[in-house]
CSV table of C-alpha atoms in Angstrom, one decimal:
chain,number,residue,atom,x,y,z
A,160,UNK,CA,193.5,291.3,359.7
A,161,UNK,CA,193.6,288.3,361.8
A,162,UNK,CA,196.9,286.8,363.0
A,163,UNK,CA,196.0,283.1,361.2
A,164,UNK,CA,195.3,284.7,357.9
A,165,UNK,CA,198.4,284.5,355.3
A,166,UNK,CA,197.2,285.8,351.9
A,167,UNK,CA,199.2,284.7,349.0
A,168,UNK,CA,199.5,288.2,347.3
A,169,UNK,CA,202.4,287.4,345.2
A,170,UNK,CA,200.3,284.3,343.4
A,171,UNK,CA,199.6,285.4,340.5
A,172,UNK,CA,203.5,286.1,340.2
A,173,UNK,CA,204.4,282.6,340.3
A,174,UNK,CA,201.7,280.7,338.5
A,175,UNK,CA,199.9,283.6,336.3
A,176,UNK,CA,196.2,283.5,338.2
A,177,UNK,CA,196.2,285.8,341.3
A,178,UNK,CA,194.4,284.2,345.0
A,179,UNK,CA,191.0,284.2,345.7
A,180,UNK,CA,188.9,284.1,348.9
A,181,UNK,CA,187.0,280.9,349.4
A,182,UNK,CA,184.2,282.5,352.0
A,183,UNK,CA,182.2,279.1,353.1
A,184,UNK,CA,183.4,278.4,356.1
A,185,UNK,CA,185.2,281.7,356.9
A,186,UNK,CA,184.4,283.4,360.1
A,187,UNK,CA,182.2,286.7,359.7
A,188,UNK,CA,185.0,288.9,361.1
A,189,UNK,CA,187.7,287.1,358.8
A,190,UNK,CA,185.5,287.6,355.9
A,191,UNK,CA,184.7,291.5,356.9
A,192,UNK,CA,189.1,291.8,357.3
A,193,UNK,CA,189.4,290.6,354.4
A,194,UNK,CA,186.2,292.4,352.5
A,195,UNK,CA,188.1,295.7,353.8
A,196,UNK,CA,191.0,295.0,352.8
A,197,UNK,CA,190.7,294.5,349.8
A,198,UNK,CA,187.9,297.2,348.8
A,199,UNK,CA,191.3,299.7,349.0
A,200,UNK,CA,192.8,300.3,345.0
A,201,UNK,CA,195.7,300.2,346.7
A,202,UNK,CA,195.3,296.3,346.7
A,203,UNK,CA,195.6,294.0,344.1
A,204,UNK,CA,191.9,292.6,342.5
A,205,UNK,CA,191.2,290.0,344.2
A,206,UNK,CA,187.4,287.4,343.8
A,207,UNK,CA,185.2,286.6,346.7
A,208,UNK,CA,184.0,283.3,345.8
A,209,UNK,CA,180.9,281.2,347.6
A,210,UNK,CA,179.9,284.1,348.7
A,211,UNK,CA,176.5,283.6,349.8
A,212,UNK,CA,173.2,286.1,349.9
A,213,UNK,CA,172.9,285.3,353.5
A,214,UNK,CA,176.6,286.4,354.9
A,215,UNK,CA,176.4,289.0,352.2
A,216,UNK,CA,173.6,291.0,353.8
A,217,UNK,CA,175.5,290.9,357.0
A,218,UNK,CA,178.4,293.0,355.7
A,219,UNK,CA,178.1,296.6,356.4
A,220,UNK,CA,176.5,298.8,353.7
A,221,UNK,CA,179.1,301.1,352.9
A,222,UNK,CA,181.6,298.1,352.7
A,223,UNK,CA,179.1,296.2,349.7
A,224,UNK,CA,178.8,299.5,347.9
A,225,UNK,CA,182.5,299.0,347.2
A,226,UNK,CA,181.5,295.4,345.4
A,227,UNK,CA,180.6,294.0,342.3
A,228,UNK,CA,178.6,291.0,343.9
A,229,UNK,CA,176.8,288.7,341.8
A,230,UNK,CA,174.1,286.6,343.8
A,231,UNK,CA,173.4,283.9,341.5
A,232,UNK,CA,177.3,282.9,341.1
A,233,UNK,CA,178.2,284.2,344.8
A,234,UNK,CA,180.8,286.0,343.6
A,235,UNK,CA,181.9,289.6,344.5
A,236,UNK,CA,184.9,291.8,343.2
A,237,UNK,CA,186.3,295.3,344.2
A,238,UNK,CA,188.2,295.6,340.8
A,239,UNK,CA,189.2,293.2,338.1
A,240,UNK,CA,191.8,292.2,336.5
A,241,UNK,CA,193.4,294.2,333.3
A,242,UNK,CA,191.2,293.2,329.9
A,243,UNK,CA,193.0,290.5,327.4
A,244,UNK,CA,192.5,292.0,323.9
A,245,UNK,CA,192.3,288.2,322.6
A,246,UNK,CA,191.4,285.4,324.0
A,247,UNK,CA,187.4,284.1,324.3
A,248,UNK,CA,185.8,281.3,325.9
A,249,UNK,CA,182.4,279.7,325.0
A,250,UNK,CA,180.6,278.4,328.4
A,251,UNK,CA,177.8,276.2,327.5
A,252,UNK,CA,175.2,274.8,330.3
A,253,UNK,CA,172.9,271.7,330.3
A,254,UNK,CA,170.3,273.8,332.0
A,255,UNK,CA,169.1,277.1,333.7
A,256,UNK,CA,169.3,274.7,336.6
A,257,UNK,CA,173.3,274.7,336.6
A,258,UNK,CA,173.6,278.3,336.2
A,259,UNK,CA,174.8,278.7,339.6
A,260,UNK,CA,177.9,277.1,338.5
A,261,UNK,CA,178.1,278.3,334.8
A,262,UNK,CA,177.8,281.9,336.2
A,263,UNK,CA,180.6,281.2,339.0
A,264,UNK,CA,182.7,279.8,335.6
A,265,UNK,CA,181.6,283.6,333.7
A,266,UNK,CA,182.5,285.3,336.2
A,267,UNK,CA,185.7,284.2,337.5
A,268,UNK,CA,186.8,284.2,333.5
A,269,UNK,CA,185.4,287.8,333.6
A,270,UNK,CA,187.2,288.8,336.7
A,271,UNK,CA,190.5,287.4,335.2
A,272,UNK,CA,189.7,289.6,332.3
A,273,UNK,CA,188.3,287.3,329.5
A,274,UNK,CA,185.9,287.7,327.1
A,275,UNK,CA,183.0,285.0,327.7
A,276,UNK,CA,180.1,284.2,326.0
A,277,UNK,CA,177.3,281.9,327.8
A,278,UNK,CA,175.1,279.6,325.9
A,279,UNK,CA,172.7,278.3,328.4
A,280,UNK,CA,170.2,275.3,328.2
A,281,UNK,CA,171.5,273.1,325.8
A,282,UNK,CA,171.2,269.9,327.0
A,283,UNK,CA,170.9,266.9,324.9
A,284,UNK,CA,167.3,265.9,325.7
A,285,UNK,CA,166.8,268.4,323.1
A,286,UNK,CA,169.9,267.8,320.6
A,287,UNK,CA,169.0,270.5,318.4
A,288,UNK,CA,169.8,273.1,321.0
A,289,UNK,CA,173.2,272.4,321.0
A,290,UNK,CA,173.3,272.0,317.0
A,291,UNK,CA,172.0,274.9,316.2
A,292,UNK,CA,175.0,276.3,319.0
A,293,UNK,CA,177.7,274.4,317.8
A,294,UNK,CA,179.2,277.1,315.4
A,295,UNK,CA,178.8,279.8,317.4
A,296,UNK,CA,180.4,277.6,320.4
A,297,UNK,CA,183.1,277.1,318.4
A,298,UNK,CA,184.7,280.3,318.3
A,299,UNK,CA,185.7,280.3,321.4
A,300,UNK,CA,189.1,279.3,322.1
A,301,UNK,CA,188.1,277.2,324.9
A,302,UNK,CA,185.1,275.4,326.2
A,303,UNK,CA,183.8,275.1,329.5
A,304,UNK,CA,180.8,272.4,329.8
A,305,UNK,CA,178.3,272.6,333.1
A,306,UNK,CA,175.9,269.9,333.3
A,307,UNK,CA,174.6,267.8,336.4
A,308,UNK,CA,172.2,264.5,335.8
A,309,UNK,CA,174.2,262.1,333.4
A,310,UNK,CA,176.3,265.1,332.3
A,311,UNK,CA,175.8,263.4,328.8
A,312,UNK,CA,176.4,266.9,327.6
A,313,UNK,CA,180.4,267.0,328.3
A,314,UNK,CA,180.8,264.0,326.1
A,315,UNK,CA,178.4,265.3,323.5
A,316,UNK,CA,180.5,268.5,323.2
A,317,UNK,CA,183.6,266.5,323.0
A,318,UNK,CA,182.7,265.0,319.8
A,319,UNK,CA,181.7,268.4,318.5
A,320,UNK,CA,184.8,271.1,319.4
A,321,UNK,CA,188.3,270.9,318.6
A,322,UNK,CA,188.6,273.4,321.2
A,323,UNK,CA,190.2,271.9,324.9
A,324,UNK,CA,186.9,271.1,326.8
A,325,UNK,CA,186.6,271.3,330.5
A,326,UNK,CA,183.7,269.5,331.9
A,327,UNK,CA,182.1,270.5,335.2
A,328,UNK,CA,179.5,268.3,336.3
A,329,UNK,CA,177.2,270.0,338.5
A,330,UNK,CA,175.1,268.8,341.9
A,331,UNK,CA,171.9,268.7,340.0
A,332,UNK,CA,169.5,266.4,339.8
A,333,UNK,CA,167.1,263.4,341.6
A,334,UNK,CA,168.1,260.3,343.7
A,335,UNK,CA,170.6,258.1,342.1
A,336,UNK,CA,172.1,261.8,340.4
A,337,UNK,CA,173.8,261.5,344.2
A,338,UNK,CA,174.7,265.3,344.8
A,339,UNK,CA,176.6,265.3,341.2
A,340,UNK,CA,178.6,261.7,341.6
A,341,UNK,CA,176.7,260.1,338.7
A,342,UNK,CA,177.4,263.5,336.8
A,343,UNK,CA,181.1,263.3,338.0
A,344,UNK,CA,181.4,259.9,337.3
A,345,UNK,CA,180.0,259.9,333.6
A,346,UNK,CA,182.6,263.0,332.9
A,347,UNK,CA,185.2,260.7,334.0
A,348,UNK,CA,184.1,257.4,331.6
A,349,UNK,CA,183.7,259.6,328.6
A,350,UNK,CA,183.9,258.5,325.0
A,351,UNK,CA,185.1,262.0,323.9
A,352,UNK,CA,188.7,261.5,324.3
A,353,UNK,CA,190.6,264.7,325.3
A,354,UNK,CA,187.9,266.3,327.9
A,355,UNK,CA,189.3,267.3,331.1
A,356,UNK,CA,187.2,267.2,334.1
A,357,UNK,CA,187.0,269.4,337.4
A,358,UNK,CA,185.2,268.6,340.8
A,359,UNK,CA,181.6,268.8,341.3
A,360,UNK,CA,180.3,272.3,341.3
A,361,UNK,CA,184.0,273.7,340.7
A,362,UNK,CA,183.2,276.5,338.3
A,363,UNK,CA,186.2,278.5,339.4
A,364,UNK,CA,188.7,275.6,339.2
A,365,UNK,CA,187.3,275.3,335.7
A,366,UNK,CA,187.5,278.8,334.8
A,367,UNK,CA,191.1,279.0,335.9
A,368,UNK,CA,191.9,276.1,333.8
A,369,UNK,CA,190.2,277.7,331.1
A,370,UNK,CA,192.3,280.9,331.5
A,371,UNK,CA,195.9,279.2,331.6
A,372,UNK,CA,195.1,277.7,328.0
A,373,UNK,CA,194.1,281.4,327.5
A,374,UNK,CA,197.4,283.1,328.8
A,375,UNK,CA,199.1,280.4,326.8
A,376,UNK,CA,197.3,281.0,323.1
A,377,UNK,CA,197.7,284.7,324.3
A,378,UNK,CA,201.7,284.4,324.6
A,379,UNK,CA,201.8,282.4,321.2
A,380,UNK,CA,199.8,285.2,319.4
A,381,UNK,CA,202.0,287.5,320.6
A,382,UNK,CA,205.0,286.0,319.5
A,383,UNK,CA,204.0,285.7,315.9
């Protein structure tokens, strides 16, 4: 492994979520080091993220048969984290257009061990989508929102759940939608009191977010 590469194995020790590899930006032969590495069981899991199709098909064959990679999400894994018996969140999406993000959110949560279930393309130009969602939504212990354009669906949600709701505004949509800003921005002036809000695009920040309210209804559960 390169000399300038210090991997923070012992994270998940201090703060209960484990390192991942952010790969945009990496050099090829940092990302291969690191792609062999940890494709060993001797290694802690460990998730690829931003991961993309391109640099993908330049790793070596036998090295991706040793990955879970995921295309739409960019995400690959070697091994995952031990299952949680309890513990489920509900990840609801504007649109099919964000899934890149609410499939980076799934998988990370999935990674970490969670139960998830997805409930895509239910944005509130057609309110009766997420209506006729809303109870199922609501058994999840936590809610992640993905939504670009006005993101009118984070609010929306917030009025609907109980559950803590983390909003996610995504990089989709035309002109004045500025690359997620006018998503980011309406997360940030919501009405819904209560709704947290990551960066644009950041579907693993989110899922991580997700999963220490997770570990933390987990650890009361088990006391009882």
């Amino acid at each position: 492994m390169p000399d300038n590469i210090r991997f923070d194995i012992d994270r998940d020790v201090r703060i209960g979520l484990p390192e991942a590899v952010f790969c945009e930006g990496k050099s090829h032969d940092a990302l291969l080091s690191l792609l062999k590495r940890f494709a060993s069981d001797d290694e802690k899991p460990i998730l690829f993220t931003r991961l993309s199709e391109s640099v993908w098909a330049r790793v070596p064959k036998d090295l991706r048969a040793a990955y879970d990679y995921d295309p739409l999400s960019r995400t690959a894994w070697h091994r995952t984290c031990p299952r949680h018996e309890t513990g489920l969140a509900s990840i609801v999406s504007a649109g099919t257009a964000d899934a890149f993000v609410t499939h980076e959110v799934a998988r990370t949560l999935e990674y970490l061990g969670w139960t998830v279930r997805l409930f895509e393309d239910c944005g509130v130009a057609g309110l009766w989508r997420i209506q006729a969602a809303r109870d199922d939504i609501n058994k999840g212990d936590v809610v992640v929102v993905c939504a670009g354009l006005d993101a009118a669906l984070a609010s929306v949600m917030g009025g609907l759940t109980s559950k803590p709701v983390f909003a996610v505004p995504t990089s989709v949509g035309y002109g004045i939608a500025e690359g997620g800003r006018a998503a980011l921005s309406s997360c940030l002036a919501s009405c819904a009191p209560g709704v947290a809000v990551m960066n644009i695009d950041n579907g693993y920040g989110a899922a991580c977010a997700a999963a220490r309210v997770l570990t933390l209804l987990e650890s009361v559960r088990a006391a009882r």
